[in-house]
Short mmCIF file of C-alpha atoms in Angstrom, two decimals:
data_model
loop_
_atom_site.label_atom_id
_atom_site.label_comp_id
_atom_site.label_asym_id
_atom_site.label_seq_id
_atom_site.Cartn_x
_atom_site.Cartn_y
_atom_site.Cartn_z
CA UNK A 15 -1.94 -24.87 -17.64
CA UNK A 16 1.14 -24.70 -15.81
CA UNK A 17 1.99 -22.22 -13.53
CA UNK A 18 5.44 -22.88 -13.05
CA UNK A 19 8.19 -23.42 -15.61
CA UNK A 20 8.42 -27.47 -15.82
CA UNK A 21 11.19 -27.92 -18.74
CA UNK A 22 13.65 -26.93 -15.36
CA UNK A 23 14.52 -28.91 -11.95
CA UNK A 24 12.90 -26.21 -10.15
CA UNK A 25 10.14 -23.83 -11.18
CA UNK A 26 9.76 -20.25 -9.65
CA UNK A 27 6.92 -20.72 -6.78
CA UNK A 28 5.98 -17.04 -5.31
CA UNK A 29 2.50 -17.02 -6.11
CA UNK A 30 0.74 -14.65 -8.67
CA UNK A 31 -2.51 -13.56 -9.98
CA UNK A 32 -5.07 -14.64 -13.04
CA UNK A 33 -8.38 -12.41 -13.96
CA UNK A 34 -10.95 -12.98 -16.52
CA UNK A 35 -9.35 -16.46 -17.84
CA UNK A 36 -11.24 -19.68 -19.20
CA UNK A 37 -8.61 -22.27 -18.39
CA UNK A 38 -8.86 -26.06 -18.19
CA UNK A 39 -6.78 -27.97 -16.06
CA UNK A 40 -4.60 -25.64 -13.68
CA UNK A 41 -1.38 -27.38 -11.95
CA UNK A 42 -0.46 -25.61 -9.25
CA UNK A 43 2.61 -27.32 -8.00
CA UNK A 44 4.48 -25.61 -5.57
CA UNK A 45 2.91 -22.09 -6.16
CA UNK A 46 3.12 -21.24 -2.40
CA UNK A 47 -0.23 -18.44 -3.30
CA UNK A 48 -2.05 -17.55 -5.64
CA UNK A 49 -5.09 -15.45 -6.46
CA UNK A 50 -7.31 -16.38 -8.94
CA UNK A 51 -10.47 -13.84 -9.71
CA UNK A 52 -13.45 -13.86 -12.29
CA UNK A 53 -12.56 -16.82 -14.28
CA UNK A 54 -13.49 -20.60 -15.09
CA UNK A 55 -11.46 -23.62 -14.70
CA UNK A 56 -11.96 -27.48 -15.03
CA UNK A 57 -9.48 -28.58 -12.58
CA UNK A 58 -7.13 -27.10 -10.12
CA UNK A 59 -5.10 -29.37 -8.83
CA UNK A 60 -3.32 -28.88 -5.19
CA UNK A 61 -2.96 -26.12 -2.57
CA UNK A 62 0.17 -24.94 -0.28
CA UNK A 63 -0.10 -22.39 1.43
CA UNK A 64 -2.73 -19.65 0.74
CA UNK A 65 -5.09 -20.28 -3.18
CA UNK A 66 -7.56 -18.02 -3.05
CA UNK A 67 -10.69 -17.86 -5.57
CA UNK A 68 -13.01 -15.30 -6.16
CA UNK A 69 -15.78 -15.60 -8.14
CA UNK A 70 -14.40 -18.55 -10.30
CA UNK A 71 -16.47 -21.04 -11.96
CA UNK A 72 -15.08 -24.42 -11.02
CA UNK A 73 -12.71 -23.57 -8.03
CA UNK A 74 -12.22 -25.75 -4.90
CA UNK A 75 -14.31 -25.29 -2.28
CA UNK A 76 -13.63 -23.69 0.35
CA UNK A 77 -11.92 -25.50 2.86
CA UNK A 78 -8.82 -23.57 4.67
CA UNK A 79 -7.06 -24.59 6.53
CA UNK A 80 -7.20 -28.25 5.26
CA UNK A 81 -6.68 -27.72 2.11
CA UNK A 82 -5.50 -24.08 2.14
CA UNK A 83 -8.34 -22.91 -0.14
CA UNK A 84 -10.12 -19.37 0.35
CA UNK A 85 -13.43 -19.73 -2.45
CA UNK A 86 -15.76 -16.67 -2.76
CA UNK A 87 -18.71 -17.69 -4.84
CA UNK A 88 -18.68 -14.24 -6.65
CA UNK A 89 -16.75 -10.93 -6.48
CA UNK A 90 -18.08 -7.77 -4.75
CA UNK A 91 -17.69 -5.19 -7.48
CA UNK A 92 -15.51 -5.80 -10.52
CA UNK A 93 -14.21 -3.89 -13.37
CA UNK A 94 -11.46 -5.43 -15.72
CA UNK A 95 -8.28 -3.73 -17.05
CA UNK A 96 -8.54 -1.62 -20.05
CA UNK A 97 -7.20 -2.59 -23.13
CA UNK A 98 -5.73 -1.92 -26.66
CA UNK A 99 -7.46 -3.55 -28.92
CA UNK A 100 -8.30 -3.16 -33.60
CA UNK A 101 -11.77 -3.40 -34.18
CA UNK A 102 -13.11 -4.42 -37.65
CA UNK A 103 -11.64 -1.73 -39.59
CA UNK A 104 -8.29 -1.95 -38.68
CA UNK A 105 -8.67 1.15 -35.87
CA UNK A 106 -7.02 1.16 -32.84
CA UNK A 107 -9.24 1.61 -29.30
CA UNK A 108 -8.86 1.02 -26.23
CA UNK A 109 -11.86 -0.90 -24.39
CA UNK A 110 -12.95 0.10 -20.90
CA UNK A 111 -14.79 -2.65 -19.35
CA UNK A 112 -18.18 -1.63 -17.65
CA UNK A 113 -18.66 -2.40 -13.93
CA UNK A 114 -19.86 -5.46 -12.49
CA UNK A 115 -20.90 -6.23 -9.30
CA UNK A 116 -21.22 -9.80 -7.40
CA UNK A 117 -20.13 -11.06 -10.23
CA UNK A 118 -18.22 -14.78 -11.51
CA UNK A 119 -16.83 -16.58 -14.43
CA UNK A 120 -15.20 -13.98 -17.08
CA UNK A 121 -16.04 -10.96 -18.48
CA UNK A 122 -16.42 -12.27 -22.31
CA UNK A 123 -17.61 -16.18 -21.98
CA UNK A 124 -21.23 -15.13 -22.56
CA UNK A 125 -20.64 -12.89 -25.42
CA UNK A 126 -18.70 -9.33 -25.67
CA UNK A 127 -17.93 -7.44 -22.33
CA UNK A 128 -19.86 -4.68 -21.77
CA UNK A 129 -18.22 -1.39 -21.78
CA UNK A 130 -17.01 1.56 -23.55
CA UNK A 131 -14.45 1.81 -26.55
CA UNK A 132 -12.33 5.15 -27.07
CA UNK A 133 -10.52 5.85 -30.27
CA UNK A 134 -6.97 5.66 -29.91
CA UNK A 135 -6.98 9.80 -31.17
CA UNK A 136 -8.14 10.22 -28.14
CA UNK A 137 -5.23 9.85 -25.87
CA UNK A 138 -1.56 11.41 -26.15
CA UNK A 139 1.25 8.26 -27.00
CA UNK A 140 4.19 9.13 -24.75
CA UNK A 141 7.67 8.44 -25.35
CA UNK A 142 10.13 8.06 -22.54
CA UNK A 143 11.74 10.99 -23.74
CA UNK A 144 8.76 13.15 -23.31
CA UNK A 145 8.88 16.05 -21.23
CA UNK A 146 6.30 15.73 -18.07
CA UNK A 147 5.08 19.15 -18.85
CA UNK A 148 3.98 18.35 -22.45
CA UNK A 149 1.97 15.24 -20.62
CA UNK A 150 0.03 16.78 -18.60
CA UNK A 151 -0.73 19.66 -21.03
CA UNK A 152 -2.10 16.71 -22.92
CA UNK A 153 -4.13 15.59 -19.64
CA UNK A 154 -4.91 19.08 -18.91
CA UNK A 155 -6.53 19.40 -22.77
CA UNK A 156 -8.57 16.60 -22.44
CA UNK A 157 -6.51 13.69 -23.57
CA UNK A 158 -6.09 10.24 -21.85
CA UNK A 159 -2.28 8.62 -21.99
CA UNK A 160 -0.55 6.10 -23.59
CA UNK A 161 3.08 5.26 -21.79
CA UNK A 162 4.89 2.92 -24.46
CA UNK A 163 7.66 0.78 -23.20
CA UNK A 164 10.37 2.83 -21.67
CA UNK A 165 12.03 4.12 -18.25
CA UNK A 166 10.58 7.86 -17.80
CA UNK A 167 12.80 10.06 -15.48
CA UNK A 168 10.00 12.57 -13.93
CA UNK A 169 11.57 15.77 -12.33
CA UNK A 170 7.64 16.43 -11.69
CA UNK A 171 4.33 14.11 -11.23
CA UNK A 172 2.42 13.46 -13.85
CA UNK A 173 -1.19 14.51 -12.71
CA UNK A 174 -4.07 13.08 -13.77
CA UNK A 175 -6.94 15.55 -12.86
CA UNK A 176 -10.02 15.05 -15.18
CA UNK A 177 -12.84 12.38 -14.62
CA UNK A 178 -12.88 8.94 -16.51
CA UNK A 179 -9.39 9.47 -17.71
CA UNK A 180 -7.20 6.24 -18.65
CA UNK A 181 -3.74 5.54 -18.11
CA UNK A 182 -2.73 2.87 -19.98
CA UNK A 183 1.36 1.46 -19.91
CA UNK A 184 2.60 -0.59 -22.90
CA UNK A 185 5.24 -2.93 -21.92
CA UNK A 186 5.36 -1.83 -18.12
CA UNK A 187 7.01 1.32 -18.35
CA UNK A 188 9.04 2.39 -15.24
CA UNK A 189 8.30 5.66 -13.80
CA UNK A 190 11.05 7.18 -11.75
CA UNK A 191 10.65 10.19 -9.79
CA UNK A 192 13.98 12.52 -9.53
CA UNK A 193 13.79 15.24 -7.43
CA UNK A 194 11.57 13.75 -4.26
CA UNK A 195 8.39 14.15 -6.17
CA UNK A 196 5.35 11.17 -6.24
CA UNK A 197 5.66 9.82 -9.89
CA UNK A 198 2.26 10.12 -10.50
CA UNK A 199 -0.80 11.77 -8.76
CA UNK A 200 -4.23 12.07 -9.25
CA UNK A 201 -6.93 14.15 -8.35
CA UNK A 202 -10.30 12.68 -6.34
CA UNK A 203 -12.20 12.90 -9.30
CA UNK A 204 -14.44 9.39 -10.55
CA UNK A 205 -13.46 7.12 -13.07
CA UNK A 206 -9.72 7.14 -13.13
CA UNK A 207 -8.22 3.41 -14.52
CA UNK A 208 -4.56 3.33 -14.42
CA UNK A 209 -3.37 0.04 -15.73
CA UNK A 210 0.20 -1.40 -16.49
CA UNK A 211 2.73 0.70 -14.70
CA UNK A 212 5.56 0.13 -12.76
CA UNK A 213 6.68 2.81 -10.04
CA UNK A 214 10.03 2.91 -8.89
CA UNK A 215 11.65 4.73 -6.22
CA UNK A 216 14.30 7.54 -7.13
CA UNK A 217 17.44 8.25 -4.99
CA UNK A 218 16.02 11.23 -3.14
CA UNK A 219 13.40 10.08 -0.76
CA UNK A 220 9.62 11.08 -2.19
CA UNK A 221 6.59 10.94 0.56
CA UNK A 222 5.05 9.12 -2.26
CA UNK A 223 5.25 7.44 -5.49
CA UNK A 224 1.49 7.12 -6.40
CA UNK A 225 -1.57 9.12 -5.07
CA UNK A 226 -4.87 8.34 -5.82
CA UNK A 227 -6.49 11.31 -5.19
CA UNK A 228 -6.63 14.64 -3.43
CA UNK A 229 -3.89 14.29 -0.42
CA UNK A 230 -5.55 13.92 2.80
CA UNK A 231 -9.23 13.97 1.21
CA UNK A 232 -11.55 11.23 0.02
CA UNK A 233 -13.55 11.55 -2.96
CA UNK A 234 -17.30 11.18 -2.16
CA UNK A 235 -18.56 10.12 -5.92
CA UNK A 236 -21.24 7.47 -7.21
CA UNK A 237 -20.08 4.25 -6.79
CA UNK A 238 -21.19 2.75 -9.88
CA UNK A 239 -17.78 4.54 -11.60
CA UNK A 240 -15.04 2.96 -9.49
CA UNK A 241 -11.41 4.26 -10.36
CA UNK A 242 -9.04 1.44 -10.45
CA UNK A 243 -5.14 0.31 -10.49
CA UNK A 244 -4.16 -3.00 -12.31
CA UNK A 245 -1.14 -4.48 -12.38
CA UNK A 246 0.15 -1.71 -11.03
CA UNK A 247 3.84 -2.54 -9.38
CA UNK A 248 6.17 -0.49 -7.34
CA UNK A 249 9.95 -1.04 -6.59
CA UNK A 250 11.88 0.47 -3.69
CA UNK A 251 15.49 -0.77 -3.99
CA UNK A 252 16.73 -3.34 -6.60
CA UNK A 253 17.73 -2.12 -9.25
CA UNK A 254 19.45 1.27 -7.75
CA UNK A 255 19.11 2.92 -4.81
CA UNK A 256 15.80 4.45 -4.38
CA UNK A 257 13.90 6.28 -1.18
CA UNK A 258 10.28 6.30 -0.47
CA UNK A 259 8.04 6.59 2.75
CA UNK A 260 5.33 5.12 0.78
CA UNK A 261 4.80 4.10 -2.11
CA UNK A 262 1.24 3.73 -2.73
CA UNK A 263 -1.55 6.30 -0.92
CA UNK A 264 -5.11 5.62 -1.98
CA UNK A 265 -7.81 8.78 -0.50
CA UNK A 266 -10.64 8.03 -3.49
CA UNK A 267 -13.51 6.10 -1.98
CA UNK A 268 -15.00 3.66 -4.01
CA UNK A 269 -11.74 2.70 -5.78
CA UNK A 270 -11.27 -1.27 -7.08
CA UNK A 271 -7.30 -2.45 -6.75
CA UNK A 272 -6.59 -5.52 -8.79
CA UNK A 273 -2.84 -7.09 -9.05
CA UNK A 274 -0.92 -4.51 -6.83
CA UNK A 275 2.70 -5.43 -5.83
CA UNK A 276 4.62 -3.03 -3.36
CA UNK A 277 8.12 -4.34 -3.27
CA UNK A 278 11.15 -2.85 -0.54
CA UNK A 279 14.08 -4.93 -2.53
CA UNK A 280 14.97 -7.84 -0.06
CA UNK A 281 18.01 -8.41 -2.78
CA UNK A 282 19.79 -6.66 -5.68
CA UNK A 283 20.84 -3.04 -6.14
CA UNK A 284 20.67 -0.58 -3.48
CA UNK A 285 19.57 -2.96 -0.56
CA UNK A 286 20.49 -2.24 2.54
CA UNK A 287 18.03 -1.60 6.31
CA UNK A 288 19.30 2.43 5.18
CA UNK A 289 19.50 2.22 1.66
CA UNK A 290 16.46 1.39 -0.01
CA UNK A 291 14.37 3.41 2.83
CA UNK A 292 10.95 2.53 2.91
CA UNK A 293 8.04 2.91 5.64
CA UNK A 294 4.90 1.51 4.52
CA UNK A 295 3.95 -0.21 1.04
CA UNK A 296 0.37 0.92 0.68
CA UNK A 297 -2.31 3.29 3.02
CA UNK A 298 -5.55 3.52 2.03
CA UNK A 299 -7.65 6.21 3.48
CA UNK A 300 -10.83 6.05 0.88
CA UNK A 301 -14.01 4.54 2.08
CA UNK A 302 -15.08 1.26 -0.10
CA UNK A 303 -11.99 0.04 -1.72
CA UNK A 304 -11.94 -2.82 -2.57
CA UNK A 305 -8.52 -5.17 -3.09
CA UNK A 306 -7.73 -8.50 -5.42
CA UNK A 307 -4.53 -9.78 -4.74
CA UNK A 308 -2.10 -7.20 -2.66
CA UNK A 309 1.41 -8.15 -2.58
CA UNK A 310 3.45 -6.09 -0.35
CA UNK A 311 6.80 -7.11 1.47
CA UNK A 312 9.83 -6.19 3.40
CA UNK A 313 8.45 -2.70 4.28
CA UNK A 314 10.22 -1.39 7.27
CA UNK A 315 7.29 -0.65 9.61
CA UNK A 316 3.57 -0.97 8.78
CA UNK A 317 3.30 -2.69 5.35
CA UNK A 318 -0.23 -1.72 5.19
CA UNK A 319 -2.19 0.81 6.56
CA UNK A 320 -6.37 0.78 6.07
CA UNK A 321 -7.80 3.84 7.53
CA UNK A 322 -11.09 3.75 5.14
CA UNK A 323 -14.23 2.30 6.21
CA UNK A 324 -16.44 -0.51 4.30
CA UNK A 325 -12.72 -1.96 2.78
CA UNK A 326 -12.35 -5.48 1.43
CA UNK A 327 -9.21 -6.94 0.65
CA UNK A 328 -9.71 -10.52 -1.09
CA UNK A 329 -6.10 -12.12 -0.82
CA UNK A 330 -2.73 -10.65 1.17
CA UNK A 331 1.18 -11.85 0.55
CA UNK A 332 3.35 -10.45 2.64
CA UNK A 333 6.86 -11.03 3.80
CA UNK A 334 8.26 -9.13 6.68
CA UNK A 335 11.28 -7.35 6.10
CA UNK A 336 14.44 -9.73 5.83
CA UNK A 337 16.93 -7.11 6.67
CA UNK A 338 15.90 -5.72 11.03
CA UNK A 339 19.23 -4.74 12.29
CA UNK A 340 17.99 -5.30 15.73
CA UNK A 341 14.84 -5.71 17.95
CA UNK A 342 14.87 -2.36 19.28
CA UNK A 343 15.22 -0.70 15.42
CA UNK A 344 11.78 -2.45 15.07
CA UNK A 345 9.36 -1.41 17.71
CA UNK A 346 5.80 -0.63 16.84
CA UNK A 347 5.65 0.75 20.50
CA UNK A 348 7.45 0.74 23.75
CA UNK A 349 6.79 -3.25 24.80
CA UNK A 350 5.62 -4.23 21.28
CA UNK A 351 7.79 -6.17 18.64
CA UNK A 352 8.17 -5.30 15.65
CA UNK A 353 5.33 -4.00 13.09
CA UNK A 354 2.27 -5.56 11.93
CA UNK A 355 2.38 -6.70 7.99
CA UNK A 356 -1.26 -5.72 8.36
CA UNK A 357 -3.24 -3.21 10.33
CA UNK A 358 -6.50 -1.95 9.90
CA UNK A 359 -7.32 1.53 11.74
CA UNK A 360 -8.81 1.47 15.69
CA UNK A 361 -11.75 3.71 13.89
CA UNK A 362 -12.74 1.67 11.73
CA UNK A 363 -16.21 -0.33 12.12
CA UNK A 364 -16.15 -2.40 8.84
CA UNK A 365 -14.01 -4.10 6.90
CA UNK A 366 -13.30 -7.94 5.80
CA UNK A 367 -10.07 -10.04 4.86
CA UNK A 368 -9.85 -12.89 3.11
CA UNK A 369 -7.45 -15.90 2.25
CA UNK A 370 -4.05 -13.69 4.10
CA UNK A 371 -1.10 -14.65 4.72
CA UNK A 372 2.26 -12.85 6.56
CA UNK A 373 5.68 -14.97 6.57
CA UNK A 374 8.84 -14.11 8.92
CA UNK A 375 12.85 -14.36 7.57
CA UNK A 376 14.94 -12.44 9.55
CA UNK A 377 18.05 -13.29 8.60
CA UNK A 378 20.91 -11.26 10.05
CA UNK A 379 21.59 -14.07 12.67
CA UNK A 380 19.71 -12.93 15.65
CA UNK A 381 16.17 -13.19 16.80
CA UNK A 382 13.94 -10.35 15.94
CA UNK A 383 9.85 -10.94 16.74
CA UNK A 384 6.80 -9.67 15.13
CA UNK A 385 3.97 -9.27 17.93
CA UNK A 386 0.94 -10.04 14.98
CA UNK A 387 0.73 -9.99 11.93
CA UNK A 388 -2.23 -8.52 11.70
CA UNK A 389 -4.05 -6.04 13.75
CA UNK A 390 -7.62 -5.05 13.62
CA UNK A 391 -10.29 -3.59 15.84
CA UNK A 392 -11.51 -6.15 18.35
CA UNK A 393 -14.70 -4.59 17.85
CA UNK A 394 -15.31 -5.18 13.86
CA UNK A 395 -18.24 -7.47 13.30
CA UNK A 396 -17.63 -11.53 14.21
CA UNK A 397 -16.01 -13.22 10.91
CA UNK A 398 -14.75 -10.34 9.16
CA UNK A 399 -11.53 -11.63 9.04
CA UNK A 400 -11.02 -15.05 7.28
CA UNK A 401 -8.33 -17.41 6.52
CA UNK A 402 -5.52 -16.07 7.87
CA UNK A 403 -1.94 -17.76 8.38
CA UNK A 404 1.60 -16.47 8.85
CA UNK A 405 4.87 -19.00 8.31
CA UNK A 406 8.49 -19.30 9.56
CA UNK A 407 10.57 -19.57 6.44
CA UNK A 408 14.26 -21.08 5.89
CA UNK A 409 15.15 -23.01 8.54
CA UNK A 410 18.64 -23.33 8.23
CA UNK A 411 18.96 -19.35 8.39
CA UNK A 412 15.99 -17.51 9.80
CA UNK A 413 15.84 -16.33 13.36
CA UNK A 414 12.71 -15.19 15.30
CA UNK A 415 9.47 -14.99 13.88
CA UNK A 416 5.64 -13.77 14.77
CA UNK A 417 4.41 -14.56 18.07
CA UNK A 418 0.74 -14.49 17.40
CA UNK A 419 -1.63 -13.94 13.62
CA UNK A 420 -3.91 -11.42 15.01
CA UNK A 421 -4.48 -9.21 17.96
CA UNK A 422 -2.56 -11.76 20.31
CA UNK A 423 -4.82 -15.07 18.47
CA UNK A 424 -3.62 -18.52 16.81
CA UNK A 425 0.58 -18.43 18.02
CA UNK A 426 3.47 -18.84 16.77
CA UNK A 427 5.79 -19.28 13.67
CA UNK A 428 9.47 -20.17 14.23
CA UNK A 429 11.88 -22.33 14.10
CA UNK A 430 9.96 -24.92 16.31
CA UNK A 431 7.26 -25.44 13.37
CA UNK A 432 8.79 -23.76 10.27
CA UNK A 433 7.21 -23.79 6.76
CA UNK A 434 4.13 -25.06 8.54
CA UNK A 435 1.18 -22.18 8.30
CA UNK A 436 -0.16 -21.60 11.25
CA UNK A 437 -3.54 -20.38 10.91
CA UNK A 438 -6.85 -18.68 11.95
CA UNK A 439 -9.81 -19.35 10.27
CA UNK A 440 -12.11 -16.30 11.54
CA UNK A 441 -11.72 -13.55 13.77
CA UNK A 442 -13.29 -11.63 15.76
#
């Protein structure tokens, strides 16, 4: 299984995600990341920078920095993607997966998944040329939602307010807000899966583009019905111009993220340091959350923000934004340079990283610094954070770089040791 295309001289290498896979041999090549969760493989065959397994039958073991392999023997808390599926009779349903918890190897290997089917009658099949009003009247009645393959132009967020509701895209629809509204929001009620979308950011600025839950409050429901995003993507920039100041805000507690890519455009339509306007890529205020693979780059100050306690993220691409006019435009405070990719709230007592990585490209010909990459409390328990590394990339036009990984620990990536991780195994 190749995860690259090989008929060409060069295959794409950004990294990427598997979930729930049975896969023999696994060639790796120049994949600079990768996140593999909840799956079984005979062979995988090399490591760059950052592989991370978790809860994989047959991964490497762990061994970052030397290889750069982060293995978790089994995942905290689980719970797969829905899907569309025909069962014997020719009916269409879409499955929801139960939850699992320290769990490996798939979902189906040892017979069928448990979890729940509902009958396709059950949820409302939008068009793009749907009115937002007559979807949520459909959400409002009862229904779940069906987004087939389309680009939606919402003058008004969809909300998604009733418990154990599903959100299922088709095709990745694109949701585009157009008057400075969030896309989407939801309310802090349990159960919500939202699977397949892509958010992207209108020309007027929105505060948001996707809430999970009530704004400013955390849900405080039973654990053992996790909401969940996967493969949910967001685009700031790109394709047009488009303004947001985040575009992903998490308040439910207990909520499982799995395949989440925050993108500020580093190239394309609309890019520019005051064009495709964005602060911060994803905040997460609700308590438990857990994280598989979080992609987020080229925000323009925090990329991520965890104020909720008891978080886990299990894998972290970043890259710093390409684009800093100047050192001064990028000051996290007076004295401090730049904006950590990472940074996990002063009140928070728990929380654990692994396999995370941060690389520097500032490319508009002068130096611009990044103080850490990642900031935590000094005072979370010893080893919570694990396998860390940030990079220098493109010698020949990158300037700068991060000065330290976390909270002034492990030094330097620039142009004295570029494409060369430079790493911390475990802090504090």
């Amino acid at each position: 299984f190749f995860l690259f295309d090989y008929c060409g001289p060069k295959g794409f290498a950004s990294g990427g995600f598997i979930a729930d896979s049975q896969l023999g041999v696994v060639i790796n090549a120049t994949q600079q990341q990768w996140m593999t969760r909840n799956s079984s493989i005979s062979v995988w065959t090399n490591a760059v920078w950052n592989q991370v397994f978790s809860g994989v039958s047959g991964a490497p073991p762990q061994s970052f920095p030397h290889p750069t392999y982060t293995t978790l023997a089994t995942s905290p808390v689980t719970r797969e993607a829905p899907f569309l599926y025909t069962d014997s009779s020719g009916r269409y349903n879409v499955f929801v997966p139960a939850v699992q918890h320290n769990s490996s190897g798939t979902s189906w290997s040892s017979g069928p998944a448990p979890g729940t089917s509902i009958p396709v009658d059950k949820f409302f099949i939008a068009q793009p040329g749907d009115s937002v009003d007559s979807i949520n009247k459909a959400l409002g009645s009862g229904k779940n939602l069906i987004l087939t393959p389309g680009v939606y132009h919402l003058a008004d967020s969809i909300r998604v307010t009733r418990p154990d509701t599903v959100v299922l895209g088709l095709g990745f629809p694109t949701l585009i807000p157009t008057s400075g509204n969030a896309a989407m929001t939801t309310s802090s009620a349990k159960g919500l899966l939202l699977s397949g979308l892509l958010f992207q950011a209108g020309a007027v600025n929105s505060d948001v583009l996707l809430r999970l839950g009530g704004d400013g409050s955390q849900s405080d429901h039973d654990a053992s019905d996790p909401s969940g995003l996967y493969d949910v993507f967001f685009r700031i920039g790109g394709a047009a111009v488009g303004k947001a100041t985040t575009a992903l805000i998490v308040n439910s507690d207990n909520t499982i993220l799995d395949d989440i890519w925050a993108w500020r455009a580093d190239h394309g339509s609309g890019v520019g340091w005051t064009s495709n306007t964005s602060d911060t890529g994803v905040i997460v205020n609700g308590r438990n959350v857990t994280a598989y693979g979080l992609f987020v780059e080229h925000f323009q100050k925090y990329e991520v923000i965890w104020n909720g306690d008891n978080g886990t993220d299990v894998f972290f691409q970043n890259e710093m934004p390409y684009d800093v006019p100047s050192q001064a435009a990028w000051m996290e405070a007076p004295g401090v340079d730049g904006y950590a990719a990472f940074k996990v709230a002063d009140g928070v007592t728990h929380f654990n990283g692994y396999g995370m990585g941060s690389y520097s490209f500032f490319n508009q010909g002068i130096d611009i610094f990044a103080a850490n990459a990642f900031e935590v409390p000094s005072t979370l328990p010893a080893g919570s954070m694990r396998d860390l590394l940030t990079i220098f990339l493109d010698v020949s036009h990158g300037k700068g770089g991060i000065l330290n990984v976390i909270n002034g620990v492990g030094g330097s990536s620039t142009i004295a040791n570029p494409d060369v991780p430079v790493t911390v195994v475990s802090y504090p």
